[in-house]
Amino acid sequence: MFRRRKRDIPELNTTSTADISFMLLIFFLVTSSMDTDKGLPRQLPPPDDSTRQEEVEIKQRNVLELELDGNDRLTCNGEDIDAKELTLRVKEFVSNKTNDPSLPEMSQREVHLMGQCLVSDHHIISIKTDRQASYNAYFEMQNAIVRGYNTLRNELARSRFGHSLSACTSEERAAIELVYPQRISEDLTYGEEGGEP
């Protein structure tokens, strides 16, 4: 008397699934950020112009000479040094807070947001690297130098603006970089076994 009816279950419409998947993929690609290698921020010299030669006289007190030899031995002005000491030496050399005559000259300048400041715009960190030196030793040296600059800039940001360098606006960062500009000159020397490529 009572018969059960078979109910048909409706099929799921999947025609738009591909469209939705594609839209989700594009959404995630647009909204997410990808890490990119930034490399070392360095200002390269202009292309060699053989028709124009200028001699620039640089006072010895303004130059910090670093050498990395083929055996990964790091020297600073002829003395053996490690990465920690290099960071402290760079910080002391660039800041010249005591106006030491053996350290770089400082200039009095008007700096936006800071007023009159002593600016370290005469110093040069000269790096000579042997081609046989390892990448690890080279990058350890570079990191020590950048750490010295960043420590100085962070201290200046805290004293002038009341917060760390990472919390500074782009305008504040530009002012700090004017006071402590990164002035690095690099020269790649070649070992006895190496030769010019």
mmCIF file of C-alpha atoms in Angstrom:
data_model
loop_
_atom_site.group_PDB
_atom_site.id
_atom_site.type_symbol
_atom_site.label_atom_id
_atom_site.label_comp_id
_atom_site.label_asym_id
_atom_site.label_seq_id
_atom_site.Cartn_x
_atom_site.Cartn_y
_atom_site.Cartn_z
ATOM 1 C CA MET A 1 0.000 0.000 0.000
ATOM 2 C CA PHE A 2 2.653 2.467 0.929
ATOM 3 C CA ARG A 3 5.442 2.466 -1.539
ATOM 4 C CA ARG A 4 8.541 4.439 -0.974
ATOM 5 C CA ARG A 5 9.412 6.748 -3.756
ATOM 6 C CA LYS A 6 12.976 7.045 -4.776
ATOM 7 C CA ARG A 7 14.069 10.569 -4.504
ATOM 8 C CA ASP A 8 16.481 11.817 -7.095
ATOM 9 C CA ILE A 9 19.343 13.766 -5.612
ATOM 10 C CA PRO A 10 20.075 16.762 -7.795
ATOM 11 C CA GLU A 11 23.553 16.856 -9.281
ATOM 12 C CA LEU A 12 25.943 19.582 -8.223
ATOM 13 C CA ASN A 13 26.488 22.153 -10.924
ATOM 14 C CA THR A 14 30.278 22.494 -11.283
ATOM 15 C CA THR A 15 30.457 24.607 -14.397
ATOM 16 C CA SER A 16 31.584 27.723 -12.548
ATOM 17 C CA THR A 17 34.124 25.979 -10.260
ATOM 18 C CA ALA A 18 36.995 26.614 -12.658
ATOM 19 C CA ASP A 19 36.086 30.311 -12.865
ATOM 20 C CA ILE A 20 35.971 30.644 -9.083
ATOM 21 C CA SER A 21 39.314 28.846 -8.682
ATOM 22 C CA PHE A 22 40.904 31.118 -11.245
ATOM 23 C CA MET A 23 39.525 34.238 -9.517
ATOM 24 C CA LEU A 24 40.821 33.048 -6.117
ATOM 25 C CA LEU A 25 44.261 32.394 -7.583
ATOM 26 C CA ILE A 26 44.429 35.895 -9.057
ATOM 27 C CA PHE A 27 43.207 37.394 -5.765
ATOM 28 C CA PHE A 28 46.007 35.698 -3.799
ATOM 29 C CA LEU A 29 48.647 36.649 -6.353
ATOM 30 C CA VAL A 30 47.596 40.300 -6.278
ATOM 31 C CA THR A 31 47.271 40.638 -2.506
ATOM 32 C CA SER A 32 50.329 38.692 -1.379
ATOM 33 C CA SER A 33 53.869 39.987 -1.538
ATOM 34 C CA MET A 34 56.825 37.974 -2.703
ATOM 35 C CA ASP A 35 60.263 38.260 -1.156
ATOM 36 C CA THR A 36 62.843 39.452 -3.625
ATOM 37 C CA ASP A 37 66.597 39.518 -3.315
ATOM 38 C CA LYS A 38 67.664 43.096 -2.909
ATOM 39 C CA GLY A 39 71.441 42.675 -3.064
ATOM 40 C CA LEU A 40 73.850 45.224 -1.659
ATOM 41 C CA PRO A 41 72.891 48.875 -2.009
ATOM 42 C CA ARG A 42 75.909 50.493 -3.612
ATOM 43 C CA GLN A 43 76.362 53.496 -5.826
ATOM 44 C CA LEU A 44 78.513 52.444 -8.742
ATOM 45 C CA PRO A 45 81.060 54.792 -10.265
ATOM 46 C CA PRO A 46 80.192 56.359 -13.613
ATOM 47 C CA PRO A 47 81.370 54.556 -16.770
ATOM 48 C CA ASP A 48 85.037 55.006 -17.589
ATOM 49 C CA ASP A 49 85.520 58.124 -19.666
ATOM 50 C CA SER A 50 89.059 58.046 -21.029
ATOM 51 C CA THR A 51 88.834 61.589 -22.367
ATOM 52 C CA ARG A 52 88.305 63.102 -18.939
ATOM 53 C CA GLN A 53 90.550 62.423 -15.976
ATOM 54 C CA GLU A 54 90.347 64.176 -12.658
ATOM 55 C CA GLU A 55 92.645 63.809 -9.731
ATOM 56 C CA VAL A 56 90.854 63.985 -6.456
ATOM 57 C CA GLU A 57 92.978 64.605 -3.422
ATOM 58 C CA ILE A 58 91.667 62.771 -0.387
ATOM 59 C CA LYS A 59 93.124 63.363 3.048
ATOM 60 C CA GLN A 60 94.364 60.199 4.734
ATOM 61 C CA ARG A 61 92.306 60.960 7.851
ATOM 62 C CA ASN A 62 89.113 60.609 5.792
ATOM 63 C CA VAL A 63 89.865 57.063 4.583
ATOM 64 C CA LEU A 64 89.314 53.794 6.443
ATOM 65 C CA GLU A 65 91.190 51.106 4.496
ATOM 66 C CA LEU A 66 89.857 47.558 4.673
ATOM 67 C CA GLU A 67 91.555 44.613 2.980
ATOM 68 C CA LEU A 68 90.299 41.066 2.653
ATOM 69 C CA ASP A 69 93.015 38.746 1.356
ATOM 70 C CA GLY A 70 92.782 35.365 -0.357
ATOM 71 C CA ASN A 71 92.992 33.565 3.008
ATOM 72 C CA ASP A 72 89.942 35.485 4.343
ATOM 73 C CA ARG A 73 92.148 37.598 6.623
ATOM 74 C CA LEU A 74 90.538 40.989 7.242
ATOM 75 C CA THR A 75 92.687 44.009 8.058
ATOM 76 C CA CYS A 76 91.699 47.566 8.928
ATOM 77 C CA ASN A 77 94.421 50.171 8.280
ATOM 78 C CA GLY A 78 96.965 47.341 8.399
ATOM 79 C CA GLU A 79 95.735 45.734 11.662
ATOM 80 C CA ASP A 80 94.040 42.322 11.821
ATOM 81 C CA ILE A 81 90.394 42.692 12.813
ATOM 82 C CA ASP A 82 87.248 40.572 13.118
ATOM 83 C CA ALA A 83 83.650 41.432 12.161
ATOM 84 C CA LYS A 84 82.587 42.625 15.649
ATOM 85 C CA GLU A 85 85.568 44.957 15.932
ATOM 86 C CA LEU A 86 84.929 46.187 12.384
ATOM 87 C CA THR A 87 81.378 47.253 13.286
ATOM 88 C CA LEU A 88 82.691 49.286 16.235
ATOM 89 C CA ARG A 89 85.525 50.757 14.152
ATOM 90 C CA VAL A 90 83.125 51.836 11.375
ATOM 91 C CA LYS A 91 80.771 53.386 13.926
ATOM 92 C CA GLU A 92 83.596 55.330 15.610
ATOM 93 C CA PHE A 93 85.164 56.340 12.279
ATOM 94 C CA VAL A 94 81.971 57.632 10.649
ATOM 95 C CA SER A 95 80.560 59.459 13.693
ATOM 96 C CA ASN A 96 83.777 61.170 14.952
ATOM 97 C CA LYS A 97 81.799 62.424 17.946
ATOM 98 C CA THR A 98 84.895 63.849 19.691
ATOM 99 C CA ASN A 99 86.081 65.703 16.548
ATOM 100 C CA ASP A 100 89.339 63.752 16.663
ATOM 101 C CA PRO A 101 91.861 65.126 14.094
ATOM 102 C CA SER A 102 92.845 61.548 13.154
ATOM 103 C CA LEU A 103 89.228 60.746 12.177
ATOM 104 C CA PRO A 104 87.236 62.170 9.212
ATOM 105 C CA GLU A 105 86.389 65.826 8.888
ATOM 106 C CA MET A 106 82.830 66.869 9.669
ATOM 107 C CA SER A 107 80.787 69.614 7.961
ATOM 108 C CA GLN A 108 78.224 71.907 9.542
ATOM 109 C CA ARG A 109 75.044 71.738 7.424
ATOM 110 C CA GLU A 110 71.376 72.568 7.524
ATOM 111 C CA VAL A 111 69.471 69.256 7.496
ATOM 112 C CA HIS A 112 65.711 69.139 6.907
ATOM 113 C CA LEU A 113 63.795 68.267 10.132
ATOM 114 C CA MET A 114 66.992 68.541 12.218
ATOM 115 C CA GLY A 115 68.342 72.055 11.728
ATOM 116 C CA GLN A 116 72.112 72.645 11.935
ATOM 117 C CA CYS A 117 74.004 69.338 12.235
ATOM 118 C CA LEU A 118 77.521 68.017 11.989
ATOM 119 C CA VAL A 119 77.481 65.844 8.876
ATOM 120 C CA SER A 120 79.959 63.059 8.130
ATOM 121 C CA ASP A 121 80.249 63.715 4.392
ATOM 122 C CA HIS A 122 84.029 63.466 3.906
ATOM 123 C CA HIS A 123 84.644 59.894 5.071
ATOM 124 C CA ILE A 124 85.317 56.999 2.665
ATOM 125 C CA ILE A 125 85.487 53.321 3.523
ATOM 126 C CA SER A 126 87.889 51.830 0.995
ATOM 127 C CA ILE A 127 87.566 48.062 0.492
ATOM 128 C CA LYS A 128 90.120 45.944 -1.331
ATOM 129 C CA THR A 129 89.115 42.337 -1.824
ATOM 130 C CA ASP A 130 91.250 39.542 -3.204
ATOM 131 C CA ARG A 131 89.506 37.467 -5.838
ATOM 132 C CA GLN A 132 90.437 34.296 -3.912
ATOM 133 C CA ALA A 133 88.514 35.419 -0.783
ATOM 134 C CA SER A 134 85.408 33.385 0.079
ATOM 135 C CA TYR A 135 81.888 34.740 -0.317
ATOM 136 C CA ASN A 136 81.185 34.121 3.376
ATOM 137 C CA ALA A 137 84.126 36.283 4.479
ATOM 138 C CA TYR A 138 83.149 38.998 1.986
ATOM 139 C CA PHE A 139 79.507 39.131 3.098
ATOM 140 C CA GLU A 140 80.486 38.977 6.771
ATOM 141 C CA MET A 141 82.662 42.056 6.189
ATOM 142 C CA GLN A 142 79.861 43.841 4.284
ATOM 143 C CA ASN A 143 77.338 43.014 7.019
ATOM 144 C CA ALA A 144 79.690 44.363 9.699
ATOM 145 C CA ILE A 145 80.036 47.654 7.786
ATOM 146 C CA VAL A 146 76.271 48.020 7.252
ATOM 147 C CA ARG A 147 75.666 47.126 10.916
ATOM 148 C CA GLY A 148 77.962 50.010 11.936
ATOM 149 C CA TYR A 149 76.035 52.484 9.765
ATOM 150 C CA ASN A 150 72.654 51.169 10.937
ATOM 151 C CA THR A 151 73.662 51.431 14.607
ATOM 152 C CA LEU A 152 74.639 55.086 14.133
ATOM 153 C CA ARG A 153 71.472 55.868 12.199
ATOM 154 C CA ASN A 154 69.301 54.117 14.787
ATOM 155 C CA GLU A 155 70.908 56.092 17.645
ATOM 156 C CA LEU A 156 70.347 59.342 15.745
ATOM 157 C CA ALA A 157 66.705 58.430 15.031
ATOM 158 C CA ARG A 158 66.072 57.723 18.721
ATOM 159 C CA SER A 159 67.735 60.949 19.901
ATOM 160 C CA ARG A 160 66.123 63.247 17.277
ATOM 161 C CA PHE A 161 62.744 61.660 16.582
ATOM 162 C CA GLY A 162 62.113 59.507 19.679
ATOM 163 C CA HIS A 163 61.747 56.204 17.820
ATOM 164 C CA SER A 164 63.887 53.608 16.040
ATOM 165 C CA LEU A 165 65.072 53.869 12.452
ATOM 166 C CA SER A 166 62.586 51.223 11.327
ATOM 167 C CA ALA A 167 59.703 53.405 12.594
ATOM 168 C CA CYS A 168 60.939 56.527 10.760
ATOM 169 C CA THR A 169 59.051 58.074 7.886
ATOM 170 C CA SER A 170 60.766 58.316 4.498
ATOM 171 C CA GLU A 171 61.436 62.018 5.181
ATOM 172 C CA GLU A 172 63.077 61.250 8.533
ATOM 173 C CA ARG A 173 65.155 58.471 6.962
ATOM 174 C CA ALA A 174 66.387 60.806 4.238
ATOM 175 C CA ALA A 175 67.477 63.347 6.876
ATOM 176 C CA ILE A 176 69.322 60.671 8.864
ATOM 177 C CA GLU A 177 71.056 59.382 5.720
ATOM 178 C CA LEU A 178 72.252 62.931 4.998
ATOM 179 C CA VAL A 179 73.954 63.064 8.399
ATOM 180 C CA TYR A 180 75.518 59.589 8.032
ATOM 181 C CA PRO A 181 75.763 58.849 4.287
ATOM 182 C CA GLN A 182 77.058 55.447 3.244
ATOM 183 C CA ARG A 183 80.303 56.175 1.387
ATOM 184 C CA ILE A 184 82.012 52.970 0.293
ATOM 185 C CA SER A 185 84.601 52.488 -2.432
ATOM 186 C CA GLU A 186 85.356 48.934 -3.572
ATOM 187 C CA ASP A 187 88.320 47.581 -5.495
ATOM 188 C CA LEU A 188 88.559 43.946 -6.546
ATOM 189 C CA THR A 189 92.186 42.826 -6.619
ATOM 190 C CA TYR A 190 93.327 39.576 -8.146
ATOM 191 C CA GLY A 191 95.338 36.773 -6.562
ATOM 192 C CA GLU A 192 98.444 35.285 -8.144
ATOM 193 C CA GLU A 193 96.481 32.389 -9.642
ATOM 194 C CA GLY A 194 93.707 34.615 -10.911
ATOM 195 C CA GLY A 195 93.851 36.966 -13.803
ATOM 196 C CA GLU A 196 91.666 39.563 -15.363
ATOM 197 C CA PRO A 197 88.571 37.884 -16.774
#
